[in-house]
Amino acid sequence: MNAYRIQIKFYLESGQDVAPDTWFRVFNTWIPETTDEVLVDVADYSHVHRGPVTLLVGHEANYSIDRTDGKAGLLYDRKQPSGGDFADRLRMALVFALKACRKLEGSSILAGAARFRTDEALIALNDRLLAPNSEETLAAVRADLDRVIDRLYDGDAISIARDPDPGQRFTVRIRSDSRKSASDLLRNIKGYS
C-alpha cells in the first residue's frame, strides 16, 4: 500500500472544555520550538460545527484539536510522503501523534487540563484513490496494521473495526481494554522495528 496521507486521532479524556484561544496559544508556542518538522501557522476554526477547533499547519503534517466525529481529540494529519513501507509510515504517524499528546499534556499553558485516552484511537487514510473505503483496502493493510497496533499496545487485547460507510474515507477504530499513558504507547511504538 502506497498511501501516506495517514490521520491519527487520540481522544481527550479531560480538556474538552479548554477554550479555543487557549489551544491557539499553546499551538503557537510549538512553531518556534519544534525542530523535527516545519510548523508555519495556527488558525482558529472553533466557529465550525463538528470540525477542527484549532489547527496548527505544518509543511509535513497538520495538528488540530478536532471534534469532527462529535468527540474532541488531537488529530495528526500527515500530508507529505515519508520513507519506508506502509508499516513504517503508520508507525511514524503514531510517533508524531503521541509526541503531540504528551506535549499537550505537559503544556504549562494548559496546566494539566488536557489528558488523552489511549483505549481508543482512530486511523484514517485520507486518499480515496489509493485507499478506498473497502474490504480490499483493509486486506491490503491488515498485516501491517495488526503488527504495528499490536506493538503499540504491547500485546494487550485490541479490536480493529473498519467504518463500512462507503461515503467515508477508509477509517478504522482501534479499541483496547488497556488504559496506558500516551508516554507508555510512545515508548512501545518507538521500540518497534
PDB file of C-alpha atoms in Angstrom:
ATOM      1  CA  MET A   1       0.000   0.000   0.000  1.00  0.00           C
ATOM      2  CA  ASN A   2       1.493   3.321  -1.105  1.00  0.00           C
ATOM      3  CA  ALA A   3      -0.845   5.542   0.919  1.00  0.00           C
ATOM      4  CA  TYR A   4       0.974   8.105   3.054  1.00  0.00           C
ATOM      5  CA  ARG A   5      -1.820  10.550   3.967  1.00  0.00           C
ATOM      6  CA  ILE A   6      -2.385   8.986   7.364  1.00  0.00           C
ATOM      7  CA  GLN A   7      -4.544  10.556  10.039  1.00  0.00           C
ATOM      8  CA  ILE A   8      -4.356   9.510  13.691  1.00  0.00           C
ATOM      9  CA  LYS A   9      -6.763  10.714  16.368  1.00  0.00           C
ATOM     10  CA  PHE A  10      -6.473  10.226  20.111  1.00  0.00           C
ATOM     11  CA  TYR A  11      -9.442  11.401  22.157  1.00  0.00           C
ATOM     12  CA  LEU A  12      -9.362  13.752  25.120  1.00  0.00           C
ATOM     13  CA  GLU A  13     -10.210  12.255  28.486  1.00  0.00           C
ATOM     14  CA  SER A  14     -10.118  15.731  30.018  1.00  0.00           C
ATOM     15  CA  GLY A  15      -9.700  19.122  28.425  1.00  0.00           C
ATOM     16  CA  GLN A  16     -12.817  19.209  26.271  1.00  0.00           C
ATOM     17  CA  ASP A  17     -13.783  22.481  27.950  1.00  0.00           C
ATOM     18  CA  VAL A  18     -10.437  24.212  27.256  1.00  0.00           C
ATOM     19  CA  ALA A  19     -11.183  27.492  25.470  1.00  0.00           C
ATOM     20  CA  PRO A  20     -10.251  27.687  21.758  1.00  0.00           C
ATOM     21  CA  ASP A  21      -7.987  30.691  22.385  1.00  0.00           C
ATOM     22  CA  THR A  22      -6.006  28.591  24.879  1.00  0.00           C
ATOM     23  CA  TRP A  23      -5.404  25.847  22.281  1.00  0.00           C
ATOM     24  CA  PHE A  24      -4.443  28.650  19.878  1.00  0.00           C
ATOM     25  CA  ARG A  25      -1.825  29.996  22.314  1.00  0.00           C
ATOM     26  CA  VAL A  26      -0.429  26.512  23.004  1.00  0.00           C
ATOM     27  CA  PHE A  27      -0.039  25.630  19.319  1.00  0.00           C
ATOM     28  CA  ASN A  28       1.626  28.991  18.649  1.00  0.00           C
ATOM     29  CA  THR A  29       4.381  28.097  21.109  1.00  0.00           C
ATOM     30  CA  TRP A  30       5.158  24.975  19.053  1.00  0.00           C
ATOM     31  CA  ILE A  31       6.142  26.895  15.902  1.00  0.00           C
ATOM     32  CA  PRO A  32       9.463  28.348  17.139  1.00  0.00           C
ATOM     33  CA  GLU A  33      10.392  25.464  19.445  1.00  0.00           C
ATOM     34  CA  THR A  34       9.818  22.478  17.112  1.00  0.00           C
ATOM     35  CA  THR A  35      12.984  21.247  15.412  1.00  0.00           C
ATOM     36  CA  ASP A  36      11.995  17.928  13.791  1.00  0.00           C
ATOM     37  CA  GLU A  37       9.389  19.371  11.395  1.00  0.00           C
ATOM     38  CA  VAL A  38       8.327  22.684   9.869  1.00  0.00           C
ATOM     39  CA  LEU A  39       5.269  24.269  11.508  1.00  0.00           C
ATOM     40  CA  VAL A  40       4.040  27.519   9.979  1.00  0.00           C
ATOM     41  CA  ASP A  41       0.701  28.861  11.237  1.00  0.00           C
ATOM     42  CA  VAL A  42      -2.213  28.451  13.637  1.00  0.00           C
ATOM     43  CA  ALA A  43      -5.864  29.052  12.762  1.00  0.00           C
ATOM     44  CA  ASP A  44      -8.996  29.226  14.886  1.00  0.00           C
ATOM     45  CA  TYR A  45     -11.845  27.133  13.466  1.00  0.00           C
ATOM     46  CA  SER A  46     -13.964  26.992  16.612  1.00  0.00           C
ATOM     47  CA  HIS A  47     -16.874  28.545  14.697  1.00  0.00           C
ATOM     48  CA  VAL A  48     -17.135  25.400  12.515  1.00  0.00           C
ATOM     49  CA  HIS A  49     -19.702  22.929  13.815  1.00  0.00           C
ATOM     50  CA  ARG A  50     -18.198  19.436  14.233  1.00  0.00           C
ATOM     51  CA  GLY A  51     -14.881  20.439  12.749  1.00  0.00           C
ATOM     52  CA  PRO A  52     -11.453  21.424  13.980  1.00  0.00           C
ATOM     53  CA  VAL A  53     -11.316  23.797  16.960  1.00  0.00           C
ATOM     54  CA  THR A  54      -7.753  24.965  16.399  1.00  0.00           C
ATOM     55  CA  LEU A  55      -5.492  23.964  13.508  1.00  0.00           C
ATOM     56  CA  LEU A  56      -1.681  24.011  13.544  1.00  0.00           C
ATOM     57  CA  VAL A  57      -0.499  23.993   9.933  1.00  0.00           C
ATOM     58  CA  GLY A  58       2.789  22.355   9.095  1.00  0.00           C
ATOM     59  CA  HIS A  59       4.656  21.511   5.921  1.00  0.00           C
ATOM     60  CA  GLU A  60       4.729  17.748   6.517  1.00  0.00           C
ATOM     61  CA  ALA A  61       1.619  17.461   8.686  1.00  0.00           C
ATOM     62  CA  ASN A  62      -1.153  19.378  10.407  1.00  0.00           C
ATOM     63  CA  TYR A  63      -2.236  19.044  14.026  1.00  0.00           C
ATOM     64  CA  SER A  64      -5.633  20.018  15.310  1.00  0.00           C
ATOM     65  CA  ILE A  65      -7.891  19.801  18.264  1.00  0.00           C
ATOM     66  CA  ASP A  66     -10.711  18.163  16.361  1.00  0.00           C
ATOM     67  CA  ARG A  67     -14.360  17.374  17.053  1.00  0.00           C
ATOM     68  CA  THR A  68     -15.404  16.209  13.577  1.00  0.00           C
ATOM     69  CA  ASP A  69     -16.833  12.901  14.809  1.00  0.00           C
ATOM     70  CA  GLY A  70     -18.532  14.535  17.791  1.00  0.00           C
ATOM     71  CA  LYS A  71     -15.685  13.769  20.217  1.00  0.00           C
ATOM     72  CA  ALA A  72     -12.798  16.124  20.956  1.00  0.00           C
ATOM     73  CA  GLY A  73      -9.271  14.900  20.452  1.00  0.00           C
ATOM     74  CA  LEU A  74      -5.908  15.528  18.856  1.00  0.00           C
ATOM     75  CA  LEU A  75      -5.848  14.806  15.119  1.00  0.00           C
ATOM     76  CA  TYR A  76      -2.487  14.295  13.409  1.00  0.00           C
ATOM     77  CA  ASP A  77      -2.828  14.622   9.628  1.00  0.00           C
ATOM     78  CA  ARG A  78       0.214  13.594   7.549  1.00  0.00           C
ATOM     79  CA  LYS A  79       0.316  15.452   4.210  1.00  0.00           C
ATOM     80  CA  GLN A  80       3.740  14.734   2.708  1.00  0.00           C
ATOM     81  CA  PRO A  81       5.296  11.387   1.713  1.00  0.00           C
ATOM     82  CA  SER A  82       7.705   9.774   4.122  1.00  0.00           C
ATOM     83  CA  GLY A  83      10.102   6.906   3.629  1.00  0.00           C
ATOM     84  CA  GLY A  84       9.620   3.212   4.155  1.00  0.00           C
ATOM     85  CA  ASP A  85       6.714   0.883   3.625  1.00  0.00           C
ATOM     86  CA  PHE A  86       3.174   1.343   4.936  1.00  0.00           C
ATOM     87  CA  ALA A  87       4.076  -0.086   8.365  1.00  0.00           C
ATOM     88  CA  ASP A  88       6.952   2.421   8.671  1.00  0.00           C
ATOM     89  CA  ARG A  89       4.701   5.329   7.684  1.00  0.00           C
ATOM     90  CA  LEU A  90       1.963   4.245  10.110  1.00  0.00           C
ATOM     91  CA  ARG A  91       4.491   3.837  12.900  1.00  0.00           C
ATOM     92  CA  MET A  92       5.927   7.325  12.297  1.00  0.00           C
ATOM     93  CA  ALA A  93       2.443   8.885  12.213  1.00  0.00           C
ATOM     94  CA  LEU A  94       1.723   7.264  15.577  1.00  0.00           C
ATOM     95  CA  VAL A  95       5.028   8.546  16.982  1.00  0.00           C
ATOM     96  CA  PHE A  96       4.238  12.138  15.942  1.00  0.00           C
ATOM     97  CA  ALA A  97       0.640  11.917  17.216  1.00  0.00           C
ATOM     98  CA  LEU A  98       1.704  10.509  20.584  1.00  0.00           C
ATOM     99  CA  LYS A  99       4.518  13.056  20.942  1.00  0.00           C
ATOM    100  CA  ALA A 100       1.914  15.776  20.385  1.00  0.00           C
ATOM    101  CA  CYS A 101      -0.407  14.243  23.005  1.00  0.00           C
ATOM    102  CA  ARG A 102       2.438  14.169  25.501  1.00  0.00           C
ATOM    103  CA  LYS A 103       3.408  17.738  24.647  1.00  0.00           C
ATOM    104  CA  LEU A 104      -0.152  18.940  25.228  1.00  0.00           C
ATOM    105  CA  GLU A 105      -0.429  17.016  28.492  1.00  0.00           C
ATOM    106  CA  GLY A 106       2.782  18.676  29.701  1.00  0.00           C
ATOM    107  CA  SER A 107       1.978  22.195  28.497  1.00  0.00           C
ATOM    108  CA  SER A 108       2.423  24.855  31.179  1.00  0.00           C
ATOM    109  CA  ILE A 109      -0.308  26.912  29.497  1.00  0.00           C
ATOM    110  CA  LEU A 110      -2.795  24.048  29.870  1.00  0.00           C
ATOM    111  CA  ALA A 111      -1.584  23.370  33.442  1.00  0.00           C
ATOM    112  CA  GLY A 112      -2.576  19.699  33.364  1.00  0.00           C
ATOM    113  CA  ALA A 113      -6.058  20.314  31.958  1.00  0.00           C
ATOM    114  CA  ALA A 114      -5.530  18.026  28.931  1.00  0.00           C
ATOM    115  CA  ARG A 115      -5.311  14.240  29.277  1.00  0.00           C
ATOM    116  CA  PHE A 116      -5.659  11.767  26.433  1.00  0.00           C
ATOM    117  CA  ARG A 117      -7.342   8.386  26.402  1.00  0.00           C
ATOM    118  CA  THR A 118      -5.364   5.576  24.860  1.00  0.00           C
ATOM    119  CA  ASP A 119      -8.053   2.907  24.924  1.00  0.00           C
ATOM    120  CA  GLU A 120      -9.471   4.235  21.652  1.00  0.00           C
ATOM    121  CA  ALA A 121      -7.843   5.672  18.550  1.00  0.00           C
ATOM    122  CA  LEU A 122      -8.901   6.422  15.015  1.00  0.00           C
ATOM    123  CA  ILE A 123      -6.734   5.771  11.956  1.00  0.00           C
ATOM    124  CA  ALA A 124      -7.848   7.113   8.579  1.00  0.00           C
ATOM    125  CA  LEU A 125      -6.231   7.009   5.153  1.00  0.00           C
ATOM    126  CA  ASN A 126      -7.004  10.362   3.597  1.00  0.00           C
ATOM    127  CA  ASP A 127      -6.654   9.184  -0.001  1.00  0.00           C
ATOM    128  CA  ARG A 128      -9.807   7.823  -1.637  1.00  0.00           C
ATOM    129  CA  LEU A 129      -7.944   6.920  -4.843  1.00  0.00           C
ATOM    130  CA  LEU A 130      -5.168   4.809  -3.308  1.00  0.00           C
ATOM    131  CA  ALA A 131      -7.187   3.646  -0.309  1.00  0.00           C
ATOM    132  CA  PRO A 132     -10.928   3.486  -0.991  1.00  0.00           C
ATOM    133  CA  ASN A 133     -13.101   2.514   1.954  1.00  0.00           C
ATOM    134  CA  SER A 134     -13.384  -1.156   1.080  1.00  0.00           C
ATOM    135  CA  GLU A 135     -12.602  -4.634   2.336  1.00  0.00           C
ATOM    136  CA  GLU A 136      -9.854  -4.778  -0.319  1.00  0.00           C
ATOM    137  CA  THR A 137      -8.060  -1.830   1.291  1.00  0.00           C
ATOM    138  CA  LEU A 138      -8.413  -3.443   4.702  1.00  0.00           C
ATOM    139  CA  ALA A 139      -6.950  -6.676   3.333  1.00  0.00           C
ATOM    140  CA  ALA A 140      -4.039  -4.730   1.774  1.00  0.00           C
ATOM    141  CA  VAL A 141      -3.087  -3.023   5.058  1.00  0.00           C
ATOM    142  CA  ARG A 142      -4.249  -5.605   7.602  1.00  0.00           C
ATOM    143  CA  ALA A 143      -0.932  -7.378   8.219  1.00  0.00           C
ATOM    144  CA  ASP A 144       0.960  -4.080   8.693  1.00  0.00           C
ATOM    145  CA  LEU A 145      -1.866  -2.598  10.756  1.00  0.00           C
ATOM    146  CA  ASP A 146      -2.040  -5.635  13.046  1.00  0.00           C
ATOM    147  CA  ARG A 147       1.740  -5.730  13.518  1.00  0.00           C
ATOM    148  CA  VAL A 148       2.076  -2.011  14.333  1.00  0.00           C
ATOM    149  CA  ILE A 149      -1.007  -1.820  16.570  1.00  0.00           C
ATOM    150  CA  ASP A 150      -0.001  -4.987  18.423  1.00  0.00           C
ATOM    151  CA  ARG A 151       3.367  -3.392  19.138  1.00  0.00           C
ATOM    152  CA  LEU A 152       1.712  -0.095  20.121  1.00  0.00           C
ATOM    153  CA  TYR A 153      -0.389  -1.851  22.761  1.00  0.00           C
ATOM    154  CA  ASP A 154       2.413  -4.265  23.678  1.00  0.00           C
ATOM    155  CA  GLY A 155       0.336  -7.390  23.175  1.00  0.00           C
ATOM    156  CA  ASP A 156      -2.774  -6.172  25.063  1.00  0.00           C
ATOM    157  CA  ALA A 157      -6.122  -7.304  23.679  1.00  0.00           C
ATOM    158  CA  ILE A 158      -7.293  -4.946  20.930  1.00  0.00           C
ATOM    159  CA  SER A 159     -10.052  -4.781  18.369  1.00  0.00           C
ATOM    160  CA  ILE A 160      -9.881  -3.134  14.958  1.00  0.00           C
ATOM    161  CA  ALA A 161     -13.139  -2.211  13.219  1.00  0.00           C
ATOM    162  CA  ARG A 162     -13.482  -0.579   9.800  1.00  0.00           C
ATOM    163  CA  ASP A 163     -16.183   2.029   9.241  1.00  0.00           C
ATOM    164  CA  PRO A 164     -18.257   0.355   6.497  1.00  0.00           C
ATOM    165  CA  ASP A 165     -19.914   3.578   5.262  1.00  0.00           C
ATOM    166  CA  PRO A 166     -18.883   3.830   1.575  1.00  0.00           C
ATOM    167  CA  GLY A 167     -19.290   7.612   1.747  1.00  0.00           C
ATOM    168  CA  GLN A 168     -16.479   7.878   4.298  1.00  0.00           C
ATOM    169  CA  ARG A 169     -12.738   7.637   3.906  1.00  0.00           C
ATOM    170  CA  PHE A 170     -11.057   4.368   4.871  1.00  0.00           C
ATOM    171  CA  THR A 171     -11.182   4.545   8.656  1.00  0.00           C
ATOM    172  CA  VAL A 172     -10.544   2.021  11.385  1.00  0.00           C
ATOM    173  CA  ARG A 173     -11.290   2.413  15.071  1.00  0.00           C
ATOM    174  CA  ILE A 174      -8.851   0.786  17.470  1.00  0.00           C
ATOM    175  CA  ARG A 175     -10.097  -0.202  20.908  1.00  0.00           C
ATOM    176  CA  SER A 176      -8.216  -1.674  23.830  1.00  0.00           C
ATOM    177  CA  ASP A 177      -9.041  -2.530  27.419  1.00  0.00           C
ATOM    178  CA  SER A 178      -5.669  -1.038  28.328  1.00  0.00           C
ATOM    179  CA  ARG A 179      -5.523   2.432  29.868  1.00  0.00           C
ATOM    180  CA  LYS A 180      -1.826   3.087  29.355  1.00  0.00           C
ATOM    181  CA  SER A 181      -0.493   6.616  29.154  1.00  0.00           C
ATOM    182  CA  ALA A 182       0.484   8.330  25.920  1.00  0.00           C
ATOM    183  CA  SER A 183       4.091   8.042  27.165  1.00  0.00           C
ATOM    184  CA  ASP A 184       3.720   4.261  27.536  1.00  0.00           C
ATOM    185  CA  LEU A 185       2.363   3.894  23.998  1.00  0.00           C
ATOM    186  CA  LEU A 186       5.088   6.154  22.640  1.00  0.00           C
ATOM    187  CA  ARG A 187       7.744   4.031  24.341  1.00  0.00           C
ATOM    188  CA  ASN A 188       6.181   0.873  22.857  1.00  0.00           C
ATOM    189  CA  ILE A 189       5.982   2.194  19.302  1.00  0.00           C
ATOM    190  CA  LYS A 190       9.427   3.838  19.314  1.00  0.00           C
ATOM    191  CA  GLY A 191      10.926   0.466  20.229  1.00  0.00           C
ATOM    192  CA  TYR A 192       9.287  -1.141  17.186  1.00  0.00           C
ATOM    193  CA  SER A 193      11.487  -2.100  14.262  1.00  0.00           C
TER     194      SER A 193
END
